[in-house]
Short mmCIF file of C-alpha atoms in Angstrom, two decimals:
data_model
loop_
_atom_site.label_atom_id
_atom_site.label_comp_id
_atom_site.label_asym_id
_atom_site.label_seq_id
_atom_site.Cartn_x
_atom_site.Cartn_y
_atom_site.Cartn_z
CA UNK I 107 119.40 -100.09 -39.54
CA UNK I 108 121.24 -96.78 -39.50
CA UNK I 109 117.58 -94.85 -38.95
CA UNK I 110 117.26 -97.46 -36.54
CA UNK I 111 120.69 -96.85 -34.29
CA UNK I 112 120.25 -93.00 -34.87
CA UNK I 113 117.00 -92.88 -32.97
CA UNK I 114 117.77 -95.23 -30.82
CA UNK I 115 118.98 -93.32 -28.19
CA UNK I 116 117.50 -90.10 -29.12
CA UNK I 117 116.41 -88.01 -25.94
CA UNK I 118 115.21 -84.09 -25.78
CA UNK I 119 116.53 -81.26 -23.66
CA UNK I 120 114.69 -79.16 -21.56
CA UNK I 121 114.24 -76.71 -24.80
CA UNK I 122 112.96 -79.53 -27.24
CA UNK I 123 115.92 -79.93 -28.76
CA UNK I 124 116.11 -83.25 -30.16
CA UNK I 125 120.33 -84.80 -29.85
CA UNK I 126 121.73 -88.03 -29.58
CA UNK I 127 123.36 -89.40 -25.85
CA UNK I 128 125.55 -91.79 -25.34
CA UNK I 129 125.84 -92.58 -21.79
CA UNK I 130 123.16 -94.78 -20.12
CA UNK I 131 120.64 -92.34 -19.30
CA UNK I 132 116.83 -92.87 -18.15
CA UNK I 133 115.99 -90.91 -20.63
CA UNK I 134 113.44 -91.44 -23.64
CA UNK I 135 112.53 -89.82 -26.34
CA UNK I 136 108.71 -90.57 -25.24
CA UNK I 137 109.95 -87.67 -22.27
CA UNK I 138 109.38 -85.01 -24.53
CA UNK I 139 105.41 -86.35 -25.53
CA UNK I 140 104.76 -85.17 -22.52
CA UNK I 141 105.62 -81.63 -23.17
CA UNK I 142 104.06 -81.80 -26.33
CA UNK I 143 100.46 -83.64 -25.05
CA UNK I 144 100.25 -81.16 -22.50
CA UNK I 145 100.26 -78.73 -25.53
CA UNK I 146 97.62 -80.40 -27.08
CA UNK I 147 95.78 -80.49 -23.13
CA UNK I 148 95.63 -77.05 -22.79
CA UNK I 149 94.46 -76.02 -26.58
CA UNK I 150 91.73 -78.89 -25.89
CA UNK I 151 90.83 -77.58 -22.17
CA UNK I 152 89.20 -74.06 -23.74
CA UNK I 153 87.12 -76.58 -26.11
CA UNK I 154 85.30 -79.55 -24.59
CA UNK I 155 85.83 -81.57 -21.04
CA UNK I 156 85.13 -84.49 -23.35
CA UNK I 157 87.99 -83.75 -26.30
CA UNK I 158 90.30 -82.79 -22.56
CA UNK I 159 90.25 -86.28 -21.66
CA UNK I 160 90.41 -87.11 -24.81
CA UNK I 161 94.33 -86.20 -24.98
CA UNK I 162 95.21 -87.52 -21.75
CA UNK I 163 94.60 -91.05 -22.92
CA UNK I 164 97.16 -90.20 -25.81
CA UNK I 165 99.66 -88.63 -24.43
CA UNK I 166 99.50 -91.30 -22.17
CA UNK I 167 99.42 -94.10 -24.36
CA UNK I 168 102.00 -92.55 -26.46
CA UNK I 169 104.26 -92.28 -23.90
CA UNK I 170 103.87 -95.92 -23.22
CA UNK I 171 104.91 -96.81 -26.30
CA UNK I 172 107.42 -94.80 -27.20
CA UNK I 173 109.27 -95.30 -23.61
CA UNK I 174 109.42 -98.67 -24.73
CA UNK I 175 110.85 -98.06 -28.43
CA UNK I 176 113.62 -96.12 -27.15
CA UNK I 177 114.29 -97.13 -23.67
CA UNK I 178 118.39 -96.93 -22.90
CA UNK I 179 117.38 -100.44 -21.91
CA UNK I 180 117.08 -101.16 -25.15
CA UNK I 181 120.06 -99.62 -26.88
CA UNK I 182 123.39 -100.18 -25.48
CA UNK I 183 126.38 -97.30 -25.36
CA UNK I 184 129.76 -96.96 -26.63
CA UNK I 185 131.12 -97.26 -23.16
CA UNK I 186 130.46 -100.94 -23.47
CA UNK I 187 132.90 -100.38 -26.20
CA UNK I 188 136.06 -102.00 -26.78
CA UNK I 189 138.59 -100.74 -29.42
CA UNK I 190 138.80 -102.35 -32.12
CA UNK I 191 141.27 -102.91 -34.85
CA UNK I 192 139.17 -102.47 -38.28
CA UNK I 193 140.30 -106.46 -39.78
CA UNK I 194 137.54 -107.62 -35.67
CA UNK I 195 135.29 -104.61 -36.77
CA UNK I 196 133.27 -106.45 -39.72
CA UNK I 197 132.88 -109.62 -37.01
CA UNK I 198 131.84 -107.32 -34.39
CA UNK I 199 128.95 -105.44 -36.30
CA UNK I 200 127.55 -109.01 -37.53
CA UNK I 201 127.71 -109.93 -33.91
CA UNK I 202 125.27 -107.42 -32.98
CA UNK I 203 121.60 -108.42 -34.43
CA UNK I 204 118.27 -108.57 -32.63
CA UNK I 205 117.98 -111.27 -30.47
CA UNK I 206 114.57 -112.36 -28.77
CA UNK I 207 111.14 -109.66 -28.23
CA UNK I 208 113.90 -106.86 -27.40
CA UNK I 209 115.66 -104.77 -30.01
CA UNK I 210 119.87 -105.40 -29.71
CA UNK I 211 122.05 -102.52 -31.64
CA UNK I 212 124.47 -100.98 -30.25
CA UNK I 213 124.38 -97.95 -32.02
CA UNK I 214 127.80 -96.46 -31.66
CA UNK I 215 129.70 -99.37 -32.02
CA UNK I 216 128.42 -99.44 -35.97
CA UNK I 217 128.44 -95.75 -36.55
CA UNK I 218 132.40 -96.35 -35.38
CA UNK I 219 133.07 -98.87 -37.52
CA UNK I 220 131.06 -97.41 -40.36
CA UNK I 221 133.18 -93.85 -40.17
CA UNK I 222 136.31 -95.96 -39.93
CA UNK I 223 135.92 -98.06 -43.00
CA UNK I 224 137.89 -96.39 -45.05
CA UNK I 225 141.32 -96.11 -42.04
CA UNK I 226 144.38 -98.29 -42.17
CA UNK I 227 143.68 -101.72 -39.97
CA UNK I 228 146.08 -100.70 -37.24
CA UNK I 229 143.52 -97.94 -36.65
CA UNK I 230 141.61 -98.16 -33.30
CA UNK I 231 139.18 -96.06 -32.43
CA UNK I 232 140.21 -92.45 -30.81
CA UNK I 233 139.75 -91.94 -26.96
CA UNK I 234 137.16 -90.18 -25.97
CA UNK I 235 139.36 -87.48 -24.83
CA UNK I 236 140.69 -86.31 -28.22
CA UNK I 237 137.56 -86.55 -30.38
CA UNK I 238 135.38 -84.76 -28.63
CA UNK I 239 135.06 -82.24 -30.82
CA UNK I 240 133.92 -84.57 -33.48
CA UNK I 241 131.38 -86.82 -31.71
CA UNK I 242 128.26 -87.15 -33.08
CA UNK I 243 126.64 -87.22 -29.15
CA UNK I 244 125.82 -84.69 -27.18
CA UNK I 245 126.16 -84.21 -23.06
CA UNK I 246 122.97 -85.34 -21.10
CA UNK I 247 121.72 -82.08 -19.83
CA UNK I 248 121.27 -81.80 -16.32
CA UNK I 249 117.51 -81.66 -16.22
CA UNK I 250 115.19 -83.33 -18.54
CA UNK I 251 111.44 -83.60 -19.01
CA UNK I 252 110.28 -85.87 -16.46
CA UNK I 253 109.21 -89.23 -17.71
CA UNK I 254 106.77 -92.24 -16.37
CA UNK I 255 109.21 -95.13 -16.92
CA UNK I 256 106.27 -97.17 -16.99
CA UNK I 257 108.22 -99.61 -18.93
CA UNK I 258 111.58 -99.79 -17.78
CA UNK I 259 110.29 -102.88 -15.39
CA UNK I 260 109.21 -105.29 -17.59
CA UNK I 261 105.75 -105.28 -16.13
CA UNK I 262 102.79 -105.45 -18.02
CA UNK I 263 104.30 -107.36 -20.79
CA UNK I 264 104.84 -105.36 -23.81
CA UNK I 265 102.96 -108.18 -25.69
CA UNK I 266 99.62 -107.08 -23.91
CA UNK I 267 99.96 -103.46 -23.00
CA UNK I 268 101.52 -102.01 -26.46
CA UNK I 269 98.38 -103.50 -28.18
CA UNK I 270 95.57 -102.36 -25.79
CA UNK I 271 98.15 -98.73 -25.91
CA UNK I 272 97.53 -98.28 -29.64
CA UNK I 273 93.15 -100.08 -29.25
CA UNK I 274 92.63 -97.78 -26.68
CA UNK I 275 94.43 -94.90 -28.59
CA UNK I 276 92.79 -94.94 -31.67
CA UNK I 277 89.45 -95.58 -30.25
CA UNK I 278 89.91 -92.20 -28.81
CA UNK I 279 91.53 -90.30 -31.97
CA UNK I 280 88.45 -91.84 -33.82
CA UNK I 281 86.29 -89.74 -31.15
CA UNK I 282 87.88 -87.33 -31.66
CA UNK I 283 87.99 -86.69 -35.14
CA UNK I 284 84.43 -87.60 -35.26
CA UNK I 285 83.30 -84.53 -32.92
CA UNK I 286 85.51 -82.53 -35.22
CA UNK I 287 83.64 -83.61 -38.38
CA UNK I 288 81.31 -85.18 -39.93
CA UNK I 289 81.88 -89.12 -41.07
CA UNK I 290 79.85 -92.41 -42.63
CA UNK I 291 79.91 -95.67 -41.02
CA UNK I 292 83.22 -96.62 -42.86
CA UNK I 293 84.84 -93.40 -41.95
CA UNK I 294 84.36 -91.27 -44.52
CA UNK I 295 84.41 -87.54 -44.52
CA UNK I 296 81.59 -86.20 -45.27
CA UNK I 297 81.05 -81.99 -45.28
CA UNK I 298 78.29 -80.78 -44.52
CA UNK I 299 76.16 -77.18 -45.38
CA UNK I 300 75.94 -74.71 -42.70
CA UNK I 301 74.93 -72.66 -45.05
CA UNK I 302 73.28 -68.88 -43.38
CA UNK I 303 70.69 -67.01 -45.36
CA UNK I 304 68.80 -68.41 -49.00
CA UNK I 305 68.49 -67.59 -52.29
CA UNK I 306 70.01 -63.54 -51.42
CA UNK I 307 69.19 -61.13 -53.49
CA UNK I 308 71.93 -58.90 -55.61
CA UNK I 309 74.22 -56.87 -53.25
CA UNK I 310 73.11 -52.78 -54.04
CA UNK I 311 74.98 -50.74 -55.18
CA UNK I 312 77.32 -48.02 -53.28
CA UNK I 313 79.18 -45.35 -54.37
CA UNK I 314 82.86 -46.12 -52.76
CA UNK I 315 83.00 -42.20 -52.23
CA UNK I 316 79.93 -42.10 -50.21
CA UNK I 317 80.62 -40.86 -46.93
CA UNK I 318 77.52 -42.62 -44.87
CA UNK I 319 78.11 -46.15 -43.24
CA UNK I 320 78.59 -49.03 -45.85
CA UNK I 321 75.51 -51.15 -46.64
CA UNK I 322 77.82 -54.64 -46.30
CA UNK I 323 80.79 -56.54 -44.42
CA UNK I 324 82.51 -59.28 -45.44
CA UNK I 325 84.17 -61.14 -42.46
CA UNK I 326 87.11 -64.26 -43.70
CA UNK I 327 89.86 -65.73 -42.85
CA UNK I 328 93.56 -66.08 -44.15
CA UNK I 329 94.05 -69.38 -43.09
CA UNK I 330 90.51 -70.67 -44.77
CA UNK I 331 90.78 -71.59 -48.44
CA UNK I 332 87.15 -70.98 -49.10
CA UNK I 333 87.57 -67.23 -47.54
CA UNK I 334 90.76 -67.66 -49.99
CA UNK I 335 88.90 -67.85 -53.31
CA UNK I 336 86.36 -65.20 -51.98
CA UNK I 337 88.89 -62.49 -51.61
CA UNK I 338 90.95 -63.39 -54.80
CA UNK I 339 87.76 -62.51 -56.69
CA UNK I 340 87.62 -59.47 -54.60
CA UNK I 341 91.00 -58.65 -55.62
CA UNK I 342 90.57 -59.12 -59.64
CA UNK I 343 86.93 -57.27 -59.74
CA UNK I 344 88.75 -54.34 -58.38
CA UNK I 345 85.87 -54.17 -55.12
CA UNK I 346 88.25 -53.89 -52.59
CA UNK I 347 86.95 -50.43 -51.57
CA UNK I 348 82.92 -51.22 -52.50
CA UNK I 349 83.27 -54.40 -49.66
CA UNK I 350 84.39 -53.85 -46.90
CA UNK I 351 86.64 -56.97 -45.35
CA UNK I 352 87.24 -57.90 -41.71
CA UNK I 353 90.24 -60.34 -41.90
CA UNK I 354 89.44 -62.81 -38.82
CA UNK I 355 91.99 -64.27 -36.28
CA UNK I 356 92.72 -67.69 -35.79
CA UNK I 357 92.59 -68.29 -32.39
CA UNK I 358 90.31 -71.23 -30.98
CA UNK I 359 91.28 -70.91 -27.47
CA UNK I 360 89.86 -67.24 -26.83
CA UNK I 361 87.52 -68.08 -29.46
CA UNK I 362 83.46 -68.87 -27.22
CA UNK I 363 82.51 -70.85 -30.21
CA UNK I 364 84.74 -71.81 -33.38
CA UNK I 365 88.03 -70.64 -34.05
CA UNK I 366 87.72 -67.03 -35.21
CA UNK I 367 88.03 -64.04 -33.48
CA UNK I 368 87.31 -60.37 -34.50
CA UNK I 369 90.47 -57.61 -34.74
CA UNK I 370 90.14 -54.68 -32.78
CA UNK I 371 87.12 -52.74 -34.94
CA UNK I 372 88.89 -50.37 -37.66
CA UNK I 373 88.84 -46.37 -37.76
CA UNK I 374 85.88 -46.97 -40.09
CA UNK I 375 84.01 -48.85 -38.36
CA UNK I 376 83.99 -46.19 -35.59
CA UNK I 377 83.61 -43.47 -37.83
CA UNK I 378 80.32 -44.88 -38.93
CA UNK I 379 79.11 -46.13 -35.55
CA UNK I 380 78.81 -50.02 -36.49
CA UNK I 381 76.95 -51.75 -34.03
CA UNK I 382 79.75 -53.37 -31.65
CA UNK I 383 78.73 -56.58 -31.80
CA UNK I 384 79.78 -56.21 -35.29
CA UNK I 385 82.98 -55.15 -34.69
CA UNK I 386 84.17 -56.88 -31.33
CA UNK I 387 84.44 -59.69 -29.77
CA UNK I 388 84.48 -63.37 -32.23
CA UNK I 389 82.11 -64.41 -34.94
CA UNK I 390 79.62 -66.75 -32.91
CA UNK I 391 78.94 -62.94 -31.74
CA UNK I 392 78.18 -61.88 -35.51
CA UNK I 393 76.15 -64.47 -36.17
CA UNK I 394 74.33 -64.22 -32.61
CA UNK I 395 73.64 -60.55 -33.11
CA UNK I 396 72.81 -61.55 -36.51
CA UNK I 397 69.53 -63.81 -35.45
CA UNK I 398 68.64 -62.13 -32.27
CA UNK I 399 64.98 -61.25 -33.96
CA UNK I 400 64.75 -65.38 -33.98
CA UNK I 401 66.60 -66.76 -31.30
CA UNK I 402 65.37 -66.34 -28.02
CA UNK I 403 66.72 -64.18 -25.17
CA UNK I 404 69.55 -65.76 -23.59
CA UNK I 405 69.95 -68.26 -26.79
CA UNK I 406 72.67 -68.79 -28.69
CA UNK I 407 72.95 -69.19 -32.54
CA UNK I 408 73.32 -73.58 -32.03
CA UNK I 409 74.85 -74.33 -36.40
CA UNK I 410 78.76 -73.65 -37.11
CA UNK I 411 80.55 -69.82 -37.25
CA UNK I 412 81.65 -70.17 -40.13
CA UNK I 413 83.39 -67.80 -42.59
CA UNK I 414 83.00 -66.27 -45.51
CA UNK I 415 80.25 -64.47 -43.92
CA UNK I 416 78.50 -61.39 -45.72
CA UNK I 417 76.87 -59.09 -43.66
CA UNK I 418 73.78 -56.29 -44.74
CA UNK I 419 75.20 -54.17 -42.22
CA UNK I 420 72.25 -51.60 -42.95
CA UNK I 421 69.84 -54.37 -40.80
CA UNK I 422 72.13 -56.29 -38.97
CA UNK I 423 71.20 -59.46 -40.72
CA UNK I 424 73.40 -62.42 -43.19
CA UNK I 425 73.17 -61.94 -46.73
CA UNK I 426 75.22 -65.29 -46.89
CA UNK I 427 77.62 -68.23 -45.35
CA UNK I 428 78.31 -69.79 -48.82
CA UNK I 429 81.53 -68.69 -50.66
CA UNK I 430 80.13 -70.03 -53.53
CA UNK I 431 77.19 -67.33 -53.71
CA UNK I 432 79.25 -65.42 -52.51
CA UNK I 433 81.99 -64.54 -55.37
CA UNK I 434 77.76 -65.54 -57.82
CA UNK I 435 77.10 -61.89 -56.11
CA UNK I 436 80.49 -60.18 -55.87
CA UNK I 437 80.84 -60.74 -59.58
CA UNK I 438 77.18 -60.16 -60.44
CA UNK I 439 77.62 -56.65 -58.74
CA UNK I 440 80.95 -55.89 -59.97
CA UNK I 441 79.28 -56.45 -63.97
CA UNK I 442 76.52 -53.45 -62.88
CA UNK I 443 79.17 -51.76 -61.62
CA UNK I 444 80.97 -52.04 -64.94
CA UNK I 445 77.90 -50.43 -67.07
CA UNK I 446 76.71 -48.28 -65.10
CA UNK I 447 80.22 -46.74 -65.40
CA UNK I 448 80.06 -47.10 -69.28
CA UNK I 449 76.79 -45.66 -69.00
CA UNK I 450 77.61 -42.61 -67.21
CA UNK I 451 80.91 -42.03 -68.98
CA UNK I 452 79.68 -42.67 -72.60
CA UNK I 453 82.19 -44.95 -73.36
CA UNK I 454 80.51 -48.46 -74.45
CA UNK I 455 83.95 -49.59 -75.85
CA UNK I 456 85.90 -49.61 -72.45
CA UNK I 457 88.83 -52.44 -72.44
CA UNK I 458 86.96 -54.95 -73.26
CA UNK I 459 90.37 -57.33 -72.50
CA UNK I 460 91.08 -56.19 -68.91
CA UNK I 461 87.21 -56.70 -67.85
CA UNK I 462 88.25 -59.47 -65.42
CA UNK I 463 83.89 -61.54 -65.81
CA UNK I 464 84.04 -64.96 -62.67
CA UNK I 465 81.39 -65.90 -64.53
CA UNK I 466 81.21 -65.75 -68.44
CA UNK I 467 77.14 -64.58 -69.43
CA UNK I 468 76.04 -68.18 -70.81
CA UNK I 469 78.45 -70.17 -69.15
CA UNK I 470 76.86 -70.54 -65.49
CA UNK I 471 76.28 -74.51 -66.43
CA UNK I 472 79.39 -74.95 -67.38
CA UNK I 473 81.23 -73.84 -64.60
CA UNK I 474 79.57 -74.76 -61.62
CA UNK I 475 79.95 -78.41 -63.28
CA UNK I 476 83.62 -77.89 -63.88
CA UNK I 477 83.86 -76.37 -60.23
CA UNK I 478 82.16 -79.43 -58.93
CA UNK I 479 84.18 -81.85 -61.08
CA UNK I 480 87.50 -80.22 -59.29
CA UNK I 481 85.97 -80.19 -56.10
CA UNK I 482 85.22 -83.88 -55.88
CA UNK I 483 89.07 -84.92 -56.69
CA UNK I 484 90.93 -82.15 -55.75
CA UNK I 485 89.86 -79.42 -53.33
CA UNK I 486 87.89 -81.96 -51.12
CA UNK I 487 89.91 -84.82 -51.70
CA UNK I 488 92.64 -83.78 -50.07
CA UNK I 489 90.51 -82.94 -46.51
CA UNK I 490 88.83 -86.43 -47.60
CA UNK I 491 92.52 -87.60 -46.78
CA UNK I 492 93.15 -86.00 -43.99
CA UNK I 493 89.58 -86.22 -42.20
CA UNK I 494 89.23 -90.31 -43.18
CA UNK I 495 88.84 -92.95 -39.93
CA UNK I 496 89.37 -95.70 -41.93
CA UNK I 497 92.32 -97.03 -44.50
CA UNK I 498 89.33 -97.61 -46.92
CA UNK I 499 88.14 -93.68 -46.86
CA UNK I 500 91.89 -93.14 -47.26
CA UNK I 501 92.36 -95.49 -49.60
CA UNK I 502 89.48 -93.42 -52.10
CA UNK I 503 90.29 -90.36 -51.08
CA UNK I 504 93.80 -90.67 -51.80
CA UNK I 505 93.29 -92.05 -55.49
CA UNK I 506 90.83 -89.23 -56.43
CA UNK I 507 93.46 -87.20 -55.50
CA UNK I 508 95.86 -89.27 -57.55
CA UNK I 509 93.55 -88.96 -60.43
CA UNK I 510 92.85 -85.19 -59.80
CA UNK I 511 96.72 -84.34 -60.36
CA UNK I 512 97.59 -86.47 -63.39
CA UNK I 513 93.53 -85.02 -64.75
CA UNK I 514 94.34 -81.23 -63.74
CA UNK I 515 98.11 -81.61 -65.59
CA UNK I 516 97.14 -83.50 -68.86
CA UNK I 517 94.59 -80.40 -69.26
CA UNK I 518 96.23 -77.40 -68.74
CA UNK I 519 99.30 -78.95 -71.32
CA UNK I 520 96.76 -78.06 -73.55
CA UNK I 521 95.01 -75.37 -72.35
CA UNK I 522 95.66 -72.18 -70.27
CA UNK I 523 92.77 -72.05 -68.06
CA UNK I 524 90.71 -74.85 -66.00
CA UNK I 525 87.24 -73.53 -68.43
CA UNK I 526 87.08 -71.53 -71.50
CA UNK I 527 89.68 -68.80 -72.71
CA UNK I 528 90.02 -66.35 -69.83
CA UNK I 529 90.22 -67.17 -65.75
CA UNK I 530 86.92 -67.97 -64.17
CA UNK I 531 86.08 -68.39 -60.77
CA UNK I 532 87.51 -71.44 -60.08
CA UNK I 533 90.83 -71.57 -61.14
CA UNK I 534 90.58 -68.65 -58.11
CA UNK I 535 88.77 -71.74 -56.60
CA UNK I 536 92.15 -73.49 -57.39
CA UNK I 537 94.40 -71.36 -56.42
CA UNK I 538 92.85 -71.21 -53.42
CA UNK I 539 94.00 -75.79 -53.22
CA UNK I 540 97.14 -75.07 -55.09
CA UNK I 541 98.97 -72.54 -51.90
CA UNK I 542 97.79 -75.20 -49.68
CA UNK I 543 98.37 -78.43 -51.54
CA UNK I 544 102.49 -78.96 -50.72
CA UNK I 545 102.61 -77.41 -47.25
CA UNK I 546 99.76 -78.87 -45.78
CA UNK I 547 97.27 -80.95 -47.44
CA UNK I 548 100.40 -83.44 -48.46
CA UNK I 549 101.94 -83.10 -44.97
CA UNK I 550 99.54 -82.90 -42.10
CA UNK I 551 96.34 -84.31 -44.22
CA UNK I 552 98.31 -87.51 -46.39
CA UNK I 553 97.05 -85.46 -50.08
CA UNK I 554 99.25 -88.23 -51.98
CA UNK I 555 100.81 -87.04 -55.39
CA UNK I 556 103.90 -85.27 -54.54
CA UNK I 557 104.72 -81.29 -54.70
CA UNK I 558 103.17 -79.38 -57.33
CA UNK I 559 106.61 -78.63 -58.80
CA UNK I 560 106.54 -82.77 -60.22
CA UNK I 561 103.41 -81.59 -62.23
CA UNK I 562 105.28 -79.17 -65.18
CA UNK I 563 102.10 -77.87 -66.37
CA UNK I 564 100.04 -78.03 -63.40
CA UNK I 565 103.66 -75.52 -62.49
CA UNK I 566 103.09 -73.22 -65.34
CA UNK I 567 99.38 -72.93 -65.14
CA UNK I 568 100.21 -71.07 -61.73
CA UNK I 569 102.91 -68.76 -63.23
CA UNK I 570 101.41 -67.55 -65.47
CA UNK I 571 98.36 -67.04 -63.05
CA UNK I 572 100.39 -64.67 -60.41
CA UNK I 573 102.31 -63.15 -64.40
CA UNK I 574 98.62 -61.94 -65.80
CA UNK I 575 97.04 -61.18 -61.97
CA UNK I 576 99.53 -59.73 -59.69
CA UNK I 577 97.48 -59.08 -57.69
CA UNK I 578 96.65 -62.98 -56.60
CA UNK I 579 99.97 -62.68 -54.30
CA UNK I 580 98.52 -60.26 -52.11
CA UNK I 581 95.82 -62.94 -50.98
CA UNK I 582 97.44 -65.16 -48.82
CA UNK I 583 100.18 -65.45 -46.97
CA UNK I 584 101.11 -68.96 -47.10
CA UNK I 585 102.91 -69.37 -43.80
CA UNK I 586 99.94 -68.51 -41.50
CA UNK I 587 97.18 -70.39 -43.81
CA UNK I 588 99.74 -73.73 -43.77
CA UNK I 589 100.80 -73.21 -40.37
CA UNK I 590 97.04 -73.36 -39.20
CA UNK I 591 96.66 -76.71 -39.74
CA UNK I 592 99.34 -77.83 -37.52
CA UNK I 593 98.49 -75.26 -34.67
CA UNK I 594 95.08 -76.02 -34.69
CA UNK I 595 94.43 -79.06 -36.32
CA UNK I 596 95.59 -81.02 -32.99
CA UNK I 597 93.99 -84.25 -33.59
CA UNK I 598 95.94 -84.45 -37.10
CA UNK I 599 100.19 -82.95 -35.04
CA UNK I 600 99.42 -83.51 -31.09
CA UNK I 601 102.81 -82.06 -30.85
CA UNK I 602 101.72 -79.42 -32.92
CA UNK I 603 105.32 -78.85 -34.76
CA UNK I 604 104.96 -76.36 -37.76
CA UNK I 605 106.94 -76.92 -40.17
CA UNK I 606 109.29 -74.71 -42.82
CA UNK I 607 106.04 -72.54 -44.87
CA UNK I 608 107.65 -70.09 -47.40
CA UNK I 609 106.03 -67.18 -48.69
CA UNK I 610 103.47 -67.40 -51.66
CA UNK I 611 106.00 -65.44 -53.65
CA UNK I 612 108.64 -68.26 -52.38
CA UNK I 613 106.76 -71.04 -53.55
CA UNK I 614 106.18 -69.79 -57.09
CA UNK I 615 109.61 -68.83 -57.57
CA UNK I 616 110.08 -72.61 -56.67
CA UNK I 617 107.70 -73.89 -59.07
#
């Protein structure tokens, strides 16, 4: 009841700040949704005409529903509230209840009554002049967001209008979701493969001190968990100087296709005269350039332009854009480099304890099996929750996430890692997932289970990882990574409001 009272007269000033007002006004909570909706319309115009129309329908739908739910005619104010004594307040409150088809709650009456419940019987509600400094209400702004006010006349009847708007809104939302990702007929999210490159050969060893142009370039974006796992592998394998990395910018408005644009060329790119198509523009331009010998003149790459992407700079071709393959190639590269350095130095007994091997020899099949298990339950399970378009699809995905969290917490009670006695690529993949779970997946994807801190063994596991491998803390910008979900997936967050998100160090400290 208190929540209804507080929300009943909530409106928004021109700066988007919420407030509680206490006079009869035509200002509605729905007013603010026009501004929120316009953001999604602005975003949509850079994508597809259909999506733009869809956003318009949804904006109107939300406005109509919220205009009814929070209309001033539904909530009266304290201007109609007589001064009463404590003895009569309980009867006054009891008389204010829902009647007929409309909500009739005198919010200010209840707020005053409950706040004065400990006063003497002869206490009265203070006058507006003497209590203005402690008032729960705010002055109505002279300029308020524009609103339709469609339902103030009561026509068409809400019994007809609300179900129709809800139905249309859902259908349009589902259309948008189907445009974004693939689903089966029951609304389950299907993760397609957009792999470019097949069975890549081992990477050629390069000399970090060689002045020649680099052989490879790796494109990655901070928000992407699949890029994060690759970046973590590069950090732990000490390959930062061997494989140049271009950190993409998440900006779907400026990208010609997909959501990634390239930063300004680095001094090294300019120095080695790397092709402009590989250093400027957006990721779609990189794909077009790498497929230039296959595409006809004027034709563009039709597949999805995904990251991470590993490119052979010398030939201008794609090595692979599959994160699992990239991690395998990087680990193999690091192992061969280590062996070559040992042979050159003649020291075959180099500190083996400090060596990181993400795919220990003889454990390839086991690593892949364990990775697939956690992928199905958690790493992809969270996405299945967020992209579900039916209740049954969500319930199935949510059950897997809950099962995965409980099983991982149990496993880590007696194990330091997800597999074996040392860190593997499975742990890096899990680190990319766990750093996004609390502030992205549990909120915008509705992934269940609560915060990681509620699972003491998983929390301890994360702390052990970053304590032993502090480089992991520099592999992700958590506010940017988690915030991207709220900024870009506008069909899941129409207002595009980004909640507070701590840095990865703050998050780990709070586990």
